[in-house]
Amino acid sequence: MLVSKPIRFTVAIDGPAAAGKGTVAKGLADHFGFAYLDTGLLYRAVAAKALLGENVITAANKLVPTDMASQTLRSSEVAQMASKVAVIPQVRAALLAFQKSFACQDGGAVLDGRDIGTMVCPEAKIKIFITASAEIRAKRRYDELQSKGLETSYEVVLCDVKERDERDMTRKDAPLKRAQDAYLLDTSDLSIVTSLQRAINITSAAFVKVI
Ligand code: DC
């Protein structure tokens, strides 16, 4: 009798803000039928509570799935605050166990964030570090905000992106950096379709070996 064994296959996607991580990670998860977790949403949910005056460490320890559902988590204000609360080691520690168990679930998982390949899931089968120039990332984020009718300027968005990069890359605990064994995918001159196709090609090569 043929018994199919459960598949444990984790894809770790890291990179700076607006590099295209989310689109590629979600597309990969859809393509392979894996579960998907945008880990930035966890930090954003804690940030939203901090903006309402809650203690950040308590908020991180009491987070529930519905906290990640609010549309307001996508605002620039929440993004900047998320980068600030992400510096606090107790906040990172409170969010770690959930991310680790998500990564190890049967059926495969894709997680995107800043420290997935280095801290959350150093044993991930595939790691991809997705980046693009700060100017291109700011332009993409500016276009996205414009399409949602949100008033801002390209210069403000560029400043925000650079400020967040600096904080995310220089914090002591789990800074944003490329894992040594991560593929580098620079999306500066790539369309979404091409970026996703490259990530699918990278992942397919490893995936066929485990099934
Ligand atoms: O991916 P994002 O833009 O939604 O992330 C918001 C902030 O959360 C980011 O600036 C830093 C923090 N973050 C983190 O420190 N570690 C992660 N794995 C994901 C996000």
Short mmCIF file of C-alpha atoms and ligand atoms in Angstrom, two decimals:
data_model
loop_
_atom_site.label_atom_id
_atom_site.label_comp_id
_atom_site.label_asym_id
_atom_site.label_seq_id
_atom_site.Cartn_x
_atom_site.Cartn_y
_atom_site.Cartn_z
CA MET A 1 0.00 0.00 0.00
CA LEU A 2 1.29 3.45 -0.92
CA VAL A 3 1.24 5.80 2.07
CA SER A 4 1.93 9.44 1.25
CA LYS A 5 4.12 11.07 3.89
CA PRO A 6 3.36 14.59 5.08
CA ILE A 7 5.50 17.23 3.40
CA ARG A 8 7.54 19.58 5.58
CA PHE A 9 8.95 22.24 3.28
CA THR A 10 9.63 25.80 4.36
CA VAL A 11 10.43 28.71 2.09
CA ALA A 12 11.96 31.72 3.88
CA ILE A 13 11.65 35.07 2.10
CA ASP A 14 13.39 38.11 3.52
CA GLY A 15 14.15 41.61 2.34
CA PRO A 16 13.55 45.32 2.91
CA ALA A 17 10.20 47.12 2.70
CA ALA A 18 8.43 47.21 -0.68
CA ALA A 19 10.93 44.95 -2.47
CA GLY A 20 8.10 42.71 -3.69
CA LYS A 21 8.45 40.05 -0.95
CA GLY A 22 4.75 39.80 -0.22
CA THR A 23 3.70 39.39 -3.85
CA VAL A 24 6.36 36.79 -4.55
CA ALA A 25 5.76 34.92 -1.28
CA LYS A 26 1.98 34.80 -1.79
CA GLY A 27 2.43 33.75 -5.43
CA LEU A 28 4.83 30.98 -4.42
CA ALA A 29 2.44 29.70 -1.75
CA ASP A 30 -0.43 29.65 -4.27
CA HIS A 31 1.72 27.91 -6.89
CA PHE A 32 2.86 25.08 -4.59
CA GLY A 33 -0.28 24.93 -2.42
CA PHE A 34 1.66 25.95 0.71
CA ALA A 35 0.37 27.99 3.64
CA TYR A 36 1.48 31.63 3.69
CA LEU A 37 2.38 33.94 6.58
CA ASP A 38 3.20 37.64 6.21
CA THR A 39 5.17 38.02 9.45
CA GLY A 40 5.24 41.82 9.09
CA LEU A 41 1.54 41.74 9.98
CA LEU A 42 2.38 40.41 13.45
CA TYR A 43 4.64 43.40 14.11
CA ARG A 44 2.09 45.75 12.55
CA ALA A 45 -0.66 44.39 14.81
CA VAL A 46 1.51 45.02 17.89
CA ALA A 47 2.32 48.50 16.54
CA ALA A 48 -1.37 49.34 16.06
CA LYS A 49 -2.01 48.45 19.70
CA ALA A 50 1.00 50.54 20.78
CA LEU A 51 -0.46 53.51 18.89
CA LEU A 52 -3.64 53.05 20.93
CA GLY A 53 -1.56 53.28 24.10
CA GLU A 54 -1.25 49.58 25.00
CA ASN A 55 1.90 48.16 26.51
CA VAL A 56 3.79 46.64 23.57
CA ILE A 57 5.12 43.58 25.35
CA THR A 58 1.69 42.70 26.77
CA ALA A 59 0.18 43.29 23.30
CA ALA A 60 2.74 40.98 21.66
CA ASN A 61 2.07 38.22 24.20
CA LYS A 62 -1.72 38.47 23.81
CA LEU A 63 -1.93 38.71 20.01
CA VAL A 64 -4.79 36.76 18.41
CA PRO A 65 -5.42 36.06 14.68
CA THR A 66 -8.20 38.66 14.40
CA ASP A 67 -5.66 41.37 15.39
CA MET A 68 -4.00 40.78 12.01
CA ALA A 69 -7.18 41.36 10.00
CA SER A 70 -7.55 45.14 10.28
CA GLN A 71 -7.12 47.21 7.10
CA THR A 72 -5.48 50.01 9.12
CA LEU A 73 -2.36 47.86 9.53
CA ARG A 74 -1.26 48.87 6.02
CA SER A 75 -0.79 52.58 6.81
CA SER A 76 2.65 54.26 6.78
CA GLU A 77 2.19 55.31 10.41
CA VAL A 78 1.69 51.70 11.50
CA ALA A 79 4.62 50.55 9.30
CA GLN A 80 7.01 52.98 10.98
CA MET A 81 5.75 52.00 14.43
CA ALA A 82 6.10 48.31 13.52
CA SER A 83 9.76 48.89 12.71
CA LYS A 84 10.16 50.58 16.12
CA VAL A 85 8.45 47.86 18.19
CA ALA A 86 10.44 45.23 16.25
CA VAL A 87 13.61 46.53 17.92
CA ILE A 88 12.36 45.34 21.35
CA PRO A 89 13.74 41.85 22.11
CA GLN A 90 10.72 40.86 24.29
CA VAL A 91 8.37 41.68 21.41
CA ARG A 92 10.41 39.53 18.99
CA ALA A 93 10.58 36.70 21.53
CA ALA A 94 6.79 36.77 22.05
CA LEU A 95 6.18 36.40 18.30
CA LEU A 96 8.79 33.74 17.61
CA ALA A 97 7.04 30.53 18.72
CA PHE A 98 3.99 31.16 16.52
CA GLN A 99 6.19 31.82 13.46
CA LYS A 100 8.30 28.71 14.09
CA SER A 101 5.32 26.40 14.43
CA PHE A 102 3.72 27.93 11.31
CA ALA A 103 6.95 27.25 9.40
CA CYS A 104 7.03 23.59 10.44
CA GLN A 105 3.43 22.67 9.59
CA ASP A 106 2.69 19.71 7.33
CA GLY A 107 1.91 20.62 3.76
CA GLY A 108 4.59 23.30 3.32
CA ALA A 109 4.80 26.96 4.28
CA VAL A 110 6.11 30.24 2.92
CA LEU A 111 6.94 33.02 5.38
CA ASP A 112 8.11 36.50 4.49
CA GLY A 113 9.76 39.03 6.78
CA ARG A 114 13.18 40.28 7.83
CA ASP A 115 14.68 37.43 9.88
CA ILE A 116 12.99 34.29 8.56
CA GLY A 117 16.09 32.73 7.01
CA THR A 118 18.41 33.82 9.82
CA MET A 119 16.34 33.41 13.03
CA VAL A 120 12.84 32.03 12.60
CA CYS A 121 13.68 29.19 10.26
CA PRO A 122 17.43 28.82 9.69
CA GLU A 123 16.76 25.26 8.50
CA ALA A 124 14.36 26.36 5.72
CA LYS A 125 14.73 24.32 2.53
CA ILE A 126 14.79 27.46 0.40
CA LYS A 127 15.79 30.99 1.34
CA ILE A 128 15.36 33.95 -0.96
CA PHE A 129 16.52 37.48 -0.17
CA ILE A 130 14.45 39.87 -2.26
CA THR A 131 15.67 43.40 -2.72
CA ALA A 132 15.49 46.46 -5.02
CA SER A 133 16.94 49.96 -4.91
CA ALA A 134 15.43 52.30 -2.30
CA GLU A 135 14.24 54.63 -5.09
CA ILE A 136 12.39 51.88 -6.94
CA ARG A 137 10.84 50.54 -3.74
CA ALA A 138 9.71 54.04 -2.79
CA LYS A 139 8.18 54.56 -6.24
CA ARG A 140 6.24 51.29 -5.96
CA ARG A 141 5.00 52.16 -2.46
CA TYR A 142 4.10 55.71 -3.60
CA ASP A 143 2.09 54.35 -6.58
CA GLU A 144 0.31 51.90 -4.27
CA LEU A 145 -0.64 54.66 -1.79
CA GLN A 146 -1.81 56.89 -4.68
CA SER A 147 -3.99 54.12 -6.07
CA LYS A 148 -5.66 53.87 -2.66
CA GLY A 149 -6.31 57.61 -2.73
CA LEU A 150 -3.86 58.33 0.13
CA GLU A 151 -2.23 61.78 -0.07
CA THR A 152 1.57 61.78 0.17
CA SER A 153 4.65 62.70 -1.86
CA TYR A 154 7.35 60.50 -3.39
CA GLU A 155 10.01 62.29 -1.27
CA VAL A 156 8.18 61.51 1.97
CA VAL A 157 7.79 57.85 0.99
CA LEU A 158 11.49 57.59 0.03
CA CYS A 159 12.46 59.08 3.37
CA ASP A 160 10.20 56.59 5.19
CA VAL A 161 11.65 53.65 3.27
CA LYS A 162 15.25 54.69 4.03
CA GLU A 163 14.48 55.33 7.70
CA ARG A 164 12.84 51.91 8.07
CA ASP A 165 15.72 50.16 6.21
CA GLU A 166 18.24 51.77 8.52
CA ARG A 167 16.36 50.76 11.69
CA ASP A 168 15.59 47.23 10.48
CA MET A 169 19.21 46.61 9.41
CA THR A 170 21.00 48.07 12.41
CA ARG A 171 18.93 46.79 15.35
CA LYS A 172 20.80 44.41 17.69
CA ASP A 173 18.25 41.61 17.77
CA ALA A 174 17.65 39.72 14.50
CA PRO A 175 18.52 42.56 12.09
CA LEU A 176 17.50 42.41 8.47
CA LYS A 177 20.25 40.65 6.57
CA ARG A 178 20.71 38.08 3.85
CA ALA A 179 21.31 34.57 5.21
CA GLN A 180 24.55 33.13 3.84
CA ASP A 181 22.68 30.40 2.00
CA ALA A 182 19.92 32.67 0.60
CA TYR A 183 19.45 33.25 -3.13
CA LEU A 184 19.58 36.93 -4.02
CA LEU A 185 16.69 38.20 -6.12
CA ASP A 186 17.01 41.87 -7.14
CA THR A 187 13.63 42.95 -8.49
CA SER A 188 14.71 46.52 -9.44
CA ASP A 189 14.40 45.81 -13.16
CA LEU A 190 12.00 42.86 -13.02
CA SER A 191 8.25 42.72 -13.45
CA ILE A 192 6.14 40.95 -10.82
CA VAL A 193 5.58 38.03 -13.21
CA THR A 194 9.32 37.58 -13.88
CA SER A 195 10.22 37.94 -10.19
CA LEU A 196 7.68 35.28 -9.25
CA GLN A 197 8.81 32.97 -12.05
CA ARG A 198 12.43 33.20 -10.81
CA ALA A 199 11.32 32.34 -7.27
CA ILE A 200 9.25 29.40 -8.58
CA ASN A 201 12.26 28.08 -10.54
CA ILE A 202 14.52 28.32 -7.48
CA THR A 203 11.97 26.56 -5.27
CA SER A 204 10.98 23.85 -7.80
CA ALA A 205 14.53 22.56 -8.00
CA ALA A 206 14.58 21.80 -4.26
CA PHE A 207 10.93 20.76 -3.99
CA VAL A 208 11.16 17.89 -6.49
CA LYS A 209 13.86 16.34 -4.29
CA VAL A 210 11.58 16.04 -1.25
CA ILE A 211 8.41 14.68 -2.88
O1 DC B 1 7.07 43.52 6.13
P1 DC B 1 6.41 44.78 6.75
O2 DC B 1 6.74 46.03 5.99
O3 DC B 1 4.95 44.59 6.93
O4 DC B 1 7.08 44.90 8.20
C1 DC B 1 6.81 45.96 9.07
C2 DC B 1 7.95 46.06 10.08
O5 DC B 1 7.93 44.91 10.94
C3 DC B 1 9.35 46.10 9.49
O6 DC B 1 9.79 47.41 9.19
C4 DC B 1 10.20 45.45 10.56
C5 DC B 1 9.26 44.51 11.29
N1 DC B 1 9.45 43.10 10.94
C6 DC B 1 10.49 42.45 11.58
O7 DC B 1 11.25 43.05 12.33
N2 DC B 1 10.65 41.11 11.37
C7 DC B 1 9.86 40.44 10.53
N3 DC B 1 10.04 39.12 10.36
C8 DC B 1 8.81 41.10 9.85
C9 DC B 1 8.64 42.45 10.07
#
